Short mmCIF file of C-alpha atoms in Angstrom, two decimals:
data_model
loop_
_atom_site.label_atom_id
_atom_site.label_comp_id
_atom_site.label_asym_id
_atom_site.label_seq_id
_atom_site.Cartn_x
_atom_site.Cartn_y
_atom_site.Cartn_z
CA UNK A 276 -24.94 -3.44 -15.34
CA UNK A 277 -24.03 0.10 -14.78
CA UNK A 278 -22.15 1.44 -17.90
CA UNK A 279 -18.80 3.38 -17.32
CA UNK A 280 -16.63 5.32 -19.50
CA UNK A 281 -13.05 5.99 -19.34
CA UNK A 282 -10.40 8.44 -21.42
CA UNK A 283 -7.97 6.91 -23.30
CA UNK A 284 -4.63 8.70 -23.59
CA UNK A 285 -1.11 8.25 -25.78
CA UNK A 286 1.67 9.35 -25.18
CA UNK A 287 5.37 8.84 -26.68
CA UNK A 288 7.62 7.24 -24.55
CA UNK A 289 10.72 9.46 -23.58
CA UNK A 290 8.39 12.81 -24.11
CA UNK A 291 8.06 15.13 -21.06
CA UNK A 292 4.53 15.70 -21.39
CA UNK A 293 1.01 16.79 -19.44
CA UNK A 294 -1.24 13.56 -18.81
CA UNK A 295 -4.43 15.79 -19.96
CA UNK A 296 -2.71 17.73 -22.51
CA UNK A 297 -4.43 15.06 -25.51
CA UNK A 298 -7.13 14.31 -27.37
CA UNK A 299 -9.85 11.80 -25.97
CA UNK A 300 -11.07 9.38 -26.21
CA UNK A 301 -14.36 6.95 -24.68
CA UNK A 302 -14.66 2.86 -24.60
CA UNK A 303 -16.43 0.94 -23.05
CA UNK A 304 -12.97 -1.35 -21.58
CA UNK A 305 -13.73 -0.74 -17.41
CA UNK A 306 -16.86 -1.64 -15.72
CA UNK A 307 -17.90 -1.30 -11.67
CA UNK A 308 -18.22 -4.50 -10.32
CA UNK A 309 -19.53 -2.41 -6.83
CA UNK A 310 -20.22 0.72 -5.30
CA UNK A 311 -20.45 0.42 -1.28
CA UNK A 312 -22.45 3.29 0.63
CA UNK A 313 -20.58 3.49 2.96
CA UNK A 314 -22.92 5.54 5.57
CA UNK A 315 -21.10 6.28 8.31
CA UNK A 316 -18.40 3.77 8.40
CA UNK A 317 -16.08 5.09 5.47
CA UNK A 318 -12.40 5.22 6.07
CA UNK A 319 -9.14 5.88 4.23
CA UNK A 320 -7.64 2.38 5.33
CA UNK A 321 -9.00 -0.71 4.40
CA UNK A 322 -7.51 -4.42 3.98
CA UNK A 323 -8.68 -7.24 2.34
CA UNK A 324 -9.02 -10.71 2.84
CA UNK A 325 -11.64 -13.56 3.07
CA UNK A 326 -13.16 -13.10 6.33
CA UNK A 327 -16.57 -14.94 6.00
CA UNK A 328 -14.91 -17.72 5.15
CA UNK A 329 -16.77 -18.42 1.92
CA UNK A 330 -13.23 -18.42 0.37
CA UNK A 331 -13.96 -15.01 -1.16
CA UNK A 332 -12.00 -11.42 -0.92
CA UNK A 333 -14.11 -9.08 1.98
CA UNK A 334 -13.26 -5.53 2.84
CA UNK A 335 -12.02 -4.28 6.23
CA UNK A 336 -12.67 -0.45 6.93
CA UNK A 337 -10.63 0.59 9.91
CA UNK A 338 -11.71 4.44 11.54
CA UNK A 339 -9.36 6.10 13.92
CA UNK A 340 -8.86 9.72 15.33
CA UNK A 341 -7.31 11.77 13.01
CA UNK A 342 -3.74 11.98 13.63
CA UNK A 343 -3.14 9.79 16.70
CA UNK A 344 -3.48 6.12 15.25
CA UNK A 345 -5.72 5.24 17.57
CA UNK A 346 -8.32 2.94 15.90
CA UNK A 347 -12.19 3.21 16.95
CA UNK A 348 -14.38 1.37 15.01
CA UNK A 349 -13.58 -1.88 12.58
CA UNK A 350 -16.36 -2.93 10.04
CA UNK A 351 -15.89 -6.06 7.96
CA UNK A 352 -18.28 -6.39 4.50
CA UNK A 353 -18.03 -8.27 1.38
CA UNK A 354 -17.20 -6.53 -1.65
CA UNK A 355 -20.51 -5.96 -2.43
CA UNK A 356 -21.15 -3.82 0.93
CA UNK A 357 -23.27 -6.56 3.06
CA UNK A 358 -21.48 -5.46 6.54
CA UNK A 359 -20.42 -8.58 8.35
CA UNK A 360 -19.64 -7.40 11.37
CA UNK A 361 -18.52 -4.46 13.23
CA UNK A 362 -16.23 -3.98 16.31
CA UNK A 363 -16.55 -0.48 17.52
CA UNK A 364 -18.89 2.55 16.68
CA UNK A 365 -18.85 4.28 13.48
CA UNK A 366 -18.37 7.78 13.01
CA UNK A 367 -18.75 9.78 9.76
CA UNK A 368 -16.13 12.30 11.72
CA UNK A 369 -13.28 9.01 12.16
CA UNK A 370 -12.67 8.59 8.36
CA UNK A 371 -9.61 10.56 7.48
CA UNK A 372 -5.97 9.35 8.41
CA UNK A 373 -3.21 10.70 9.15
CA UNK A 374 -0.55 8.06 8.54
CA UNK A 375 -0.78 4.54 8.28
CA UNK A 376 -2.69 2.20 10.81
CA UNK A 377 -1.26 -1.02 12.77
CA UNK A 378 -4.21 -3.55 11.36
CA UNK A 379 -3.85 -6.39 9.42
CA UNK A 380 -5.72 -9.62 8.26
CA UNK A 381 -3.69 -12.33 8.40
CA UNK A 382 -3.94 -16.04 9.52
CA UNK A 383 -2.42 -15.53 12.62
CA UNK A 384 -3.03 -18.50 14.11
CA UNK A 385 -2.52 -21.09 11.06
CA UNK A 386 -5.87 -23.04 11.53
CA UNK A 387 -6.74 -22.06 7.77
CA UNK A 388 -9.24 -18.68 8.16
CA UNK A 389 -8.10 -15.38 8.60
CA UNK A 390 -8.36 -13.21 11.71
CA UNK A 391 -7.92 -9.40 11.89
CA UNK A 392 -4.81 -8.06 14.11
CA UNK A 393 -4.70 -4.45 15.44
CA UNK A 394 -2.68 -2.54 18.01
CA UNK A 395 -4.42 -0.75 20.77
CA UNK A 396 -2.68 2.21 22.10
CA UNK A 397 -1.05 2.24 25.57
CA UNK A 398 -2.14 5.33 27.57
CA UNK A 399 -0.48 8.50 26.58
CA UNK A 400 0.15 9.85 29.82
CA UNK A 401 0.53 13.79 29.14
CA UNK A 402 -1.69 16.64 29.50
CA UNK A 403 -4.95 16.53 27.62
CA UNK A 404 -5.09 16.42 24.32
CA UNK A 405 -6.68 18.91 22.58
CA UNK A 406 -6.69 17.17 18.74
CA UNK A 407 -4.33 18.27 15.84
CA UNK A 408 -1.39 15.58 15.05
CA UNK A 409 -0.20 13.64 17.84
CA UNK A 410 3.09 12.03 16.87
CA UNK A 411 3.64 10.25 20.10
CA UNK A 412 2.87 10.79 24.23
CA UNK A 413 6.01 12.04 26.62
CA UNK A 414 5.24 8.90 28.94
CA UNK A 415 3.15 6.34 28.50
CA UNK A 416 1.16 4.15 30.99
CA UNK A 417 1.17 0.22 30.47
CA UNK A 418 1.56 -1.55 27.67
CA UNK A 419 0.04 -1.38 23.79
CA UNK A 420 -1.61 -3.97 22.98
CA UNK A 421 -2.38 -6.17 19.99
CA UNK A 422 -5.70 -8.03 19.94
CA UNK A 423 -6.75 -10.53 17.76
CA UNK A 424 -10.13 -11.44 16.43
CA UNK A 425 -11.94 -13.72 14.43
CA UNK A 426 -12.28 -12.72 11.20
CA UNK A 427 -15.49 -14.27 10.73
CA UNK A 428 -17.06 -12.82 13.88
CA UNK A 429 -15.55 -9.92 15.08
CA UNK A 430 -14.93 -11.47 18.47
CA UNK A 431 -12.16 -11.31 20.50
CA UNK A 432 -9.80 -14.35 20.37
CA UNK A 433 -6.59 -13.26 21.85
CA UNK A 434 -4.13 -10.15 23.30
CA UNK A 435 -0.73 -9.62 24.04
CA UNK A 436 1.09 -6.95 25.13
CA UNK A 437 3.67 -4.61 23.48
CA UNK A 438 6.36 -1.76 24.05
CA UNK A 439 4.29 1.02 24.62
CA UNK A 440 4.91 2.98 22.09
CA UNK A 441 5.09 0.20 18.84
CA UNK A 442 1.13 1.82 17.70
CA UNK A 443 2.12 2.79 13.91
CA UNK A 444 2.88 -0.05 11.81
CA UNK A 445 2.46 -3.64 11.58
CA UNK A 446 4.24 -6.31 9.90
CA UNK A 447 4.87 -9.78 10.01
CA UNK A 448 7.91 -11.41 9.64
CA UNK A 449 9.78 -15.11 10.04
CA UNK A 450 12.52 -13.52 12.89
CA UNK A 451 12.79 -17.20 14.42
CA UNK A 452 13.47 -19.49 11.59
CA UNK A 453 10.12 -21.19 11.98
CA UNK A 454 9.38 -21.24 8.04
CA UNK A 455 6.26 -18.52 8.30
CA UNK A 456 5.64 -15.33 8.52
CA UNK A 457 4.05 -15.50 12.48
CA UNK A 458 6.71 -13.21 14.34
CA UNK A 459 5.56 -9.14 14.16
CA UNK A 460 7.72 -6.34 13.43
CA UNK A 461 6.19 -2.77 15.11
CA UNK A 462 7.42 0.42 15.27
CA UNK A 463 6.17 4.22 17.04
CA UNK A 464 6.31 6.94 13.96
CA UNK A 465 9.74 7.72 13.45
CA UNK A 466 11.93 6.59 16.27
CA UNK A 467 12.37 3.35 17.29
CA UNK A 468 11.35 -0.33 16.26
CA UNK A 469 11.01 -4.02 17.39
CA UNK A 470 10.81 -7.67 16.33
CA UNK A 471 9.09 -9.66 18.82
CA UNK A 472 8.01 -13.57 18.85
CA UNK A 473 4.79 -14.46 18.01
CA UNK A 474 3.99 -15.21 21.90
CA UNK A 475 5.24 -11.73 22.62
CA UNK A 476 9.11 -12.00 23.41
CA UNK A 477 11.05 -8.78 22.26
CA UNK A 478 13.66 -9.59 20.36
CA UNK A 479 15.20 -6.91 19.98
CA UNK A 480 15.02 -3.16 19.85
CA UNK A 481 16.35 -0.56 16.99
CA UNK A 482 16.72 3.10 17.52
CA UNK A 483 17.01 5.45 14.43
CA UNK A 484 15.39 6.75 11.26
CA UNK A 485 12.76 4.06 10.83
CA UNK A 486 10.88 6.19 7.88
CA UNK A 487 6.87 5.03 7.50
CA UNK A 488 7.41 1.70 6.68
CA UNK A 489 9.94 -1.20 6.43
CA UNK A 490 10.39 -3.87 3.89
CA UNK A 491 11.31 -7.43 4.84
CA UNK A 492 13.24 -10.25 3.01
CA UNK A 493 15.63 -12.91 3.62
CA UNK A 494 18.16 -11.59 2.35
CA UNK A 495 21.30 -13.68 3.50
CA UNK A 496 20.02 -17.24 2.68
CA UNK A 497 19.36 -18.12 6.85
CA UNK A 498 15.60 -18.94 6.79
CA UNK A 499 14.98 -15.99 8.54
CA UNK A 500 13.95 -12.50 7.56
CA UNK A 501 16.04 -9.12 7.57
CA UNK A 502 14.25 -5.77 8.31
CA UNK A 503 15.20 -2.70 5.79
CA UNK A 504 14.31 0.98 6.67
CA UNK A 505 15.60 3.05 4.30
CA UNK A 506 19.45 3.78 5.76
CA UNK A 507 19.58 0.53 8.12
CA UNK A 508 19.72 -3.03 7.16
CA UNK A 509 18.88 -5.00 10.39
CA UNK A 510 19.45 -8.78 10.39
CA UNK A 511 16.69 -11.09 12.14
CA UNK A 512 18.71 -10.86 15.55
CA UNK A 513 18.67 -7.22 15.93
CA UNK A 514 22.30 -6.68 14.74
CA UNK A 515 23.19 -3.63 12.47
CA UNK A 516 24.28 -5.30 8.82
CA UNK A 517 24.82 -1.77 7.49
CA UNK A 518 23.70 2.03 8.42
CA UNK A 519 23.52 5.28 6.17
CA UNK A 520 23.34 8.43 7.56
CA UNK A 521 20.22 9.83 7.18
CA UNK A 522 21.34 13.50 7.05
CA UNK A 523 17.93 14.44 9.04
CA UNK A 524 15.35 13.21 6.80
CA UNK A 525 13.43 9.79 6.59
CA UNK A 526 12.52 6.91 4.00
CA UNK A 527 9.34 7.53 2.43
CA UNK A 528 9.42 4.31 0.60
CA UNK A 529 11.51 1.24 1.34
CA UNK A 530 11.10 -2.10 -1.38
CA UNK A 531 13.35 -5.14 -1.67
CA UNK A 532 13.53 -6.99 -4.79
CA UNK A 533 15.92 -9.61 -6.49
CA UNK A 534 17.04 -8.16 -9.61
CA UNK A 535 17.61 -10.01 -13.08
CA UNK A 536 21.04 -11.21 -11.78
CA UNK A 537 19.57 -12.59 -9.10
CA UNK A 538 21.25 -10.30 -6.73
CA UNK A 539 19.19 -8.55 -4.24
CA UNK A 540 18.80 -4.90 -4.57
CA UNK A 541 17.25 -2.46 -1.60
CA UNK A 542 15.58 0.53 -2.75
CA UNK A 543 14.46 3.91 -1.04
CA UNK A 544 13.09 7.11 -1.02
CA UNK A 545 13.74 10.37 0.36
CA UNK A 546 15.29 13.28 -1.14
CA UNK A 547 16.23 10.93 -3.80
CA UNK A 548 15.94 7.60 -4.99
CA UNK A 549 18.36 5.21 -4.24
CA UNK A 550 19.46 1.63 -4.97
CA UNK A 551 21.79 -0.48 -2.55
CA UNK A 552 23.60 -3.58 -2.77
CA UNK A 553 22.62 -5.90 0.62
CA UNK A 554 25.91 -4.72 1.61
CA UNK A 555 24.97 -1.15 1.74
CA UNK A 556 26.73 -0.12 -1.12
CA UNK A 557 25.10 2.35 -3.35
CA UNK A 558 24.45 1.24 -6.81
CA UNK A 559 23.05 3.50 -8.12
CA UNK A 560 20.86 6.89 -7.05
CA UNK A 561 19.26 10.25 -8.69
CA UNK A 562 18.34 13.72 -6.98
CA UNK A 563 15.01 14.18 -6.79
CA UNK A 564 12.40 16.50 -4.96
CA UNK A 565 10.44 13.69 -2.63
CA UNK A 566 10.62 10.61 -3.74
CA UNK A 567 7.36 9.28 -2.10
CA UNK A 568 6.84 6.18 -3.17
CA UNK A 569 9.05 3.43 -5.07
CA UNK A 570 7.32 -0.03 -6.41
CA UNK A 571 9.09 -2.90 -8.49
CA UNK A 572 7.50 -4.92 -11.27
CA UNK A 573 7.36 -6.28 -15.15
CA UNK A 574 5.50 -3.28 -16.59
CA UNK A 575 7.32 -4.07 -19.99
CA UNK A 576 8.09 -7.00 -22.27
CA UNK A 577 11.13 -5.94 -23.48
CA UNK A 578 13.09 -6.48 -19.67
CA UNK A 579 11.80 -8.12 -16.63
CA UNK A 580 12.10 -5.98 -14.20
CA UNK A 581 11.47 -2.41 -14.28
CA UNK A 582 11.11 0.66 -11.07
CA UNK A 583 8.67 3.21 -10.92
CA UNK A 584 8.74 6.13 -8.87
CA UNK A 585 7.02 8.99 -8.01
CA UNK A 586 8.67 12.34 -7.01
CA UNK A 587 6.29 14.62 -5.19
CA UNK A 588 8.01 18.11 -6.41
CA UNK A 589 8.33 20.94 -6.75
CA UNK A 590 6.52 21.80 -3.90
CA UNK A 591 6.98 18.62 -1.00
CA UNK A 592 3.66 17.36 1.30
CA UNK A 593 1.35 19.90 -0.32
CA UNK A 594 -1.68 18.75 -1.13
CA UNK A 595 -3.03 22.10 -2.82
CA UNK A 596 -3.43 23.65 -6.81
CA UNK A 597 0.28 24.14 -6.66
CA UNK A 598 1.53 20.61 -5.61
CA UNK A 599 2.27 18.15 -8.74
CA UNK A 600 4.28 15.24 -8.88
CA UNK A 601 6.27 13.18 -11.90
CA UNK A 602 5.51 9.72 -12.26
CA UNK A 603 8.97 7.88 -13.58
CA UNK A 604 9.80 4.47 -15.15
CA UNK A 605 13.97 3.55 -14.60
CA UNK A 606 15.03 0.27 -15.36
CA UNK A 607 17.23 -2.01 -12.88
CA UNK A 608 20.49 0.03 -13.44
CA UNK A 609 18.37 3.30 -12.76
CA UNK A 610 18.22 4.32 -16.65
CA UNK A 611 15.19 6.36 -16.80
CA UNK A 612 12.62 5.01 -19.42
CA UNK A 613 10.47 7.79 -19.46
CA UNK A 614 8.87 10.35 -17.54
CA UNK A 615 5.39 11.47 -16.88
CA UNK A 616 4.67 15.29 -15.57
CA UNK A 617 1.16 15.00 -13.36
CA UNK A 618 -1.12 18.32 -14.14
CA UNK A 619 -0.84 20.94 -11.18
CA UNK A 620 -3.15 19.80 -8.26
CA UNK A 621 -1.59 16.28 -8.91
CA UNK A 622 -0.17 15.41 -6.10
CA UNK A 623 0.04 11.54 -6.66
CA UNK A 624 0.70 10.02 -3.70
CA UNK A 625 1.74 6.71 -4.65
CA UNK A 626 2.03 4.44 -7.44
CA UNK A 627 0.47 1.00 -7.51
CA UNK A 628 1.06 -1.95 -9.74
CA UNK A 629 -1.44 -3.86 -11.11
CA UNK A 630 -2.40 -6.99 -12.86
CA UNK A 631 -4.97 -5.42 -15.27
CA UNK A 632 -3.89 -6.93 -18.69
CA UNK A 633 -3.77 -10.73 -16.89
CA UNK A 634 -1.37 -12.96 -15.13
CA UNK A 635 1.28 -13.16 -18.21
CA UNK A 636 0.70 -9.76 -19.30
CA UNK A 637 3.17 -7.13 -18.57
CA UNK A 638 1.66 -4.79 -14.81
CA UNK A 639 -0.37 -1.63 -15.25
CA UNK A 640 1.10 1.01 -12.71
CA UNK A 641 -2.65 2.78 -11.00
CA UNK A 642 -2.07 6.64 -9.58
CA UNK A 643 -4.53 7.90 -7.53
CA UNK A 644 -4.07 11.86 -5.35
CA UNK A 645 -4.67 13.16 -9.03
CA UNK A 646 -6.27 16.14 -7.29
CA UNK A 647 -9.69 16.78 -6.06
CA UNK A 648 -12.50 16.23 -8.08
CA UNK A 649 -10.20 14.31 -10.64
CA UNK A 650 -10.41 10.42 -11.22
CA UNK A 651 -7.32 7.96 -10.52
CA UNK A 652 -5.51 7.24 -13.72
CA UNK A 653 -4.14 3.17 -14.83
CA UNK A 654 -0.95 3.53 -16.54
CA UNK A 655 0.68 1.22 -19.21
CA UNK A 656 4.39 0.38 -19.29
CA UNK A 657 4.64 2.66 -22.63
CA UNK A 658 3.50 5.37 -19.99
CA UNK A 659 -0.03 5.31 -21.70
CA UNK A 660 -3.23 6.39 -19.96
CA UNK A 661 -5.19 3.58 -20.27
CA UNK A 662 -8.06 4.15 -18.01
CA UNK A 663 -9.05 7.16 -15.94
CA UNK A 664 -11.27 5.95 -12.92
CA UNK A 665 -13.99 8.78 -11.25
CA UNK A 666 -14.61 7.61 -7.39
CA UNK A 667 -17.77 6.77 -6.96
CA UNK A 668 -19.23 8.60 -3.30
CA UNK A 669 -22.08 7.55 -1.02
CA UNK A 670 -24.99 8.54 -2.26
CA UNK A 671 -27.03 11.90 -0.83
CA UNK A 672 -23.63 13.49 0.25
CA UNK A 673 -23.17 17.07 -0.12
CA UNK A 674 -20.60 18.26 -2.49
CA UNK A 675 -18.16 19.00 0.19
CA UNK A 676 -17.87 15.61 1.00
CA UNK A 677 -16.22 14.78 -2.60
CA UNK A 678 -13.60 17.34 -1.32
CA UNK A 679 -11.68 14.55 0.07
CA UNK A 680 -8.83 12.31 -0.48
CA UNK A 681 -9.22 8.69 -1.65
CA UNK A 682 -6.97 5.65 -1.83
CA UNK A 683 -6.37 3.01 -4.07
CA UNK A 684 -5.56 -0.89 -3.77
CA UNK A 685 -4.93 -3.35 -6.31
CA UNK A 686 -6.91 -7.22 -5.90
CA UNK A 687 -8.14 -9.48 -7.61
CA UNK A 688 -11.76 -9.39 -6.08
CA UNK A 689 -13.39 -10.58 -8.97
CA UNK A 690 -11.89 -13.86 -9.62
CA UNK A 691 -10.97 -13.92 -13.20
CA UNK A 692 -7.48 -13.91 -12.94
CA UNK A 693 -6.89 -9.96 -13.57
CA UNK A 694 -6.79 -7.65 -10.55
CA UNK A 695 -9.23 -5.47 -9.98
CA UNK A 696 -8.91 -1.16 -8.28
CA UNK A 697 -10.30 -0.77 -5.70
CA UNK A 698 -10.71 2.96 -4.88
CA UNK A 699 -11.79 4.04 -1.11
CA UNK A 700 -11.71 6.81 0.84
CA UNK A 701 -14.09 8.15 3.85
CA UNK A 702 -17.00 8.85 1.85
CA UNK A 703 -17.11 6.05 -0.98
CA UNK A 704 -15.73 2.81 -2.41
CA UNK A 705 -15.80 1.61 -6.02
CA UNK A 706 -14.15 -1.36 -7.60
CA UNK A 707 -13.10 -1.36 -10.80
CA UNK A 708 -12.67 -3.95 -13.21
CA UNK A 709 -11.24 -4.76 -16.47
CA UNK A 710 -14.10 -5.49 -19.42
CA UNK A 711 -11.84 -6.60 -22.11
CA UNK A 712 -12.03 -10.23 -23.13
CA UNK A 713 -9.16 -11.76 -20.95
CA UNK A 714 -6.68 -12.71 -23.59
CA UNK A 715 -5.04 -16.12 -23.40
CA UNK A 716 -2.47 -17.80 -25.80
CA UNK A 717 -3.68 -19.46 -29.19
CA UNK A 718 -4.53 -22.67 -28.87
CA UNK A 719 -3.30 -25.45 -30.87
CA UNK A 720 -2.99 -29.38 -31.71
CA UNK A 721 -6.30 -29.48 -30.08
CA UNK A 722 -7.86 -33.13 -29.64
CA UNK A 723 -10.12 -35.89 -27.85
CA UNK A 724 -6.82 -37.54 -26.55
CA UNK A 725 -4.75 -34.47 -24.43
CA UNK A 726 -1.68 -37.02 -23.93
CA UNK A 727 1.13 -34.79 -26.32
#
């Protein structure tokens, strides 16, 4: 098996410190389960889920036209890279995105196997469009539309039509009280969103500051979920529950947790980060630069429940030498725990947790958007580098092609009760995983009669 080393890195908690700025460190605690060539079907959005239906995790790579969301090829493989199927034609050119894609695999229709969901675009009646970002048309012709096919197969098994302009995100929700998640929440960019039934009813429709991406929860007890965006709570009905002026920005991150008390607590990003009561009431907040992304989790023992954040500052959606972000760890009363300065270039684009250390352990936090060139880093709840992870490119690539940005999600692929990275972008995918001996409690009063 290919051998991989990593750095190891300490820090002291509370410090204000450089991630690089330490001695080093190589073990032998990662290994690559995979590396995919990805030929010409490499993109910067993928989701995961068993679609050959051998009850094991495959990857979905979805292409679309840089900055319109308009998806063009789909191509389903196993972890190892064996391409299942493919719906669409692949383009080396398709990879990059510009924000995230309506696709999802889900088991839409409850018969036990997953199928893959995706929103076609409605026309975008305008004059032609001559590429760059396209946020949304100035009319529209017909409907979008979201089609539905068999995971295993790639083949069409369904469509329904939706508002027009509902081609950015994708959710699923339980708006109807049915006791599953098989009603959709969409939205356009920035402007408006929708609940509709699973057969394609609107529900409702919300106009306002919808930010990237909602969370959902049920958050009043009904049996039915509530939508948060950032400054709005909306309940499962449509109706307003509370609304914040947004001051002209938008939410960059949106997460809905139940706290220690057991109280639910809404958290966002924008300018700051913020932390509301389900009644809207603020409970607590800091300034910050651009709060990009906010995640919960246990990433300590010593409390269970922690935040971390990651304020893209001083210089906000640069992706240059200049751009760096700080990576922060508050606890559920917003008491930072400590602070970690990225190195210039660092732009960090979001923080994801992870089950590296096992199912009991306390979460690693994974950064990737450490810059160019430089691997994603696997963080400890001490705010310890404990793995630094080099994507791994298609082979035969010139070097301008590892001038590009990759992703990273957090799975367990591997099936030993740990979660795996997997890092992906338009030219590459690796996954990661964890070579330490998984540790498990001592065991004791061990005998040929397991009755006590």
């Amino acid at each position: 098996m290919k051998q991989t080393f990593f750095v190891v890195i300490l820090l002291s908690a509370g410090s204000n410190v450089y991630a690089g700025d330490i001695a080093q460190d190589v073990s032998k605690g990662v290994h690559i389960v995979s590396t995919i060539d990805v030929k010409d079907f490499g993109a910067e959005t993928v989701r995961i889920g068993d679609l050959n239906r051998d009850g094991a995790p495959d990857l979905l790579f979805t292409q679309s036209v840089f900055g319109t969301r308009e998806i063009t090829c789909l191509t389903a493989t196993t972890i190892m890279g064996e391409v299942l199927w493919r719906s669409g034609i692949p383009s080396s050119g398709n990879g990059r995105i510009y924000s995230d894609l309506p696709v999802q695999v889900y088991d839409w229709d409850r018969d036990g196997a997953n199928e893959v969901l995706y929103v076609k675009q409605a026309v975008y009646a305008e004059p032609p469009y001559s590429g760059g970002v396209r946020e949304r048309a100035t009319r529209y012709e017909g409907e979008a539309t979201l089609i539905v096919l068999d995971g295993q197969t790639g083949k069409e098994e369904s469509r329904m039509g939706l508002p027009a302009p509902a081609d950015d995100s994708l959710l699923f929700a339980d708006l109807t009280g049915r006791g599953w998640r098989e009603d959709l929440v969409v939205k356009d960019r920035y402007w408006n969103m929708w609940g509709v039934t699973h057969d394609g009813i609107v529900l409702w429709h919300w106009e306002g500051a919808t930010g990237h991406f909602p969370a959902i929860a049920d958050v009043d007890g009904d049996g039915k979920d509530e939508v948060f965006v950032g400054f709005t709570l909306i309940d499962d009905d449509g109706k307003v529950l509370f609304s914040h002026d947004p001051k002209g920005g938008h939410q960059d991150a949106a997460y809905i947790v139940r706290g220690p008390d057991n109280a639910w607590q809404l958290l966002f990003g924008n300018s700051g980060i913020h932390c509301l009561a389900v009644d809207g009431t603020e409970r607590w907040s800091h300034p910050l630069g651009e709060a990009q992304h906010v995640v919960a989790g246990r990433f300590r023992d010593d409390s269970p429940l922690q935040y971390i954040v990651i304020d893209r500052t001083p210089v906000p959606h640069s992706r240059d030498a200049n751009a760096w972000g700080i990576l922060y760890l508050y606890d559920t009363e917003g008491k930072e725990i400590w602070k970690r300065q990225q190195e210039k270039g660092a732009w960090a684009i979001a923080p994801v947790p992870i089950r590296w250390f096992g199912l009991d352990a306390p979460q690693g936090v994974l950064i990737y958007g450490q810059g160019y060139g430089s691997p994603a880093a696997l963080y400890d709840g001490e705010g310890n580098i404990v793995a630094t992870l080099p994507m791994q490119y298609t082979p035969e690539r010139p070097e301008a092609d590892r001038k590009t940005d990759f992703y990273g999600l957090a799975a367990d692929v591997w099936g030993d009760s740990r979660e795996e990275v997997i890092l992906f972008g338009s030219r590459g995918v690796c996954i990661y995983a964890n070579a330490r001996l998984n540790e498990i409690s001592t065991l004791y009063n061990e005998n040929l009669y397991p009755g006590m």
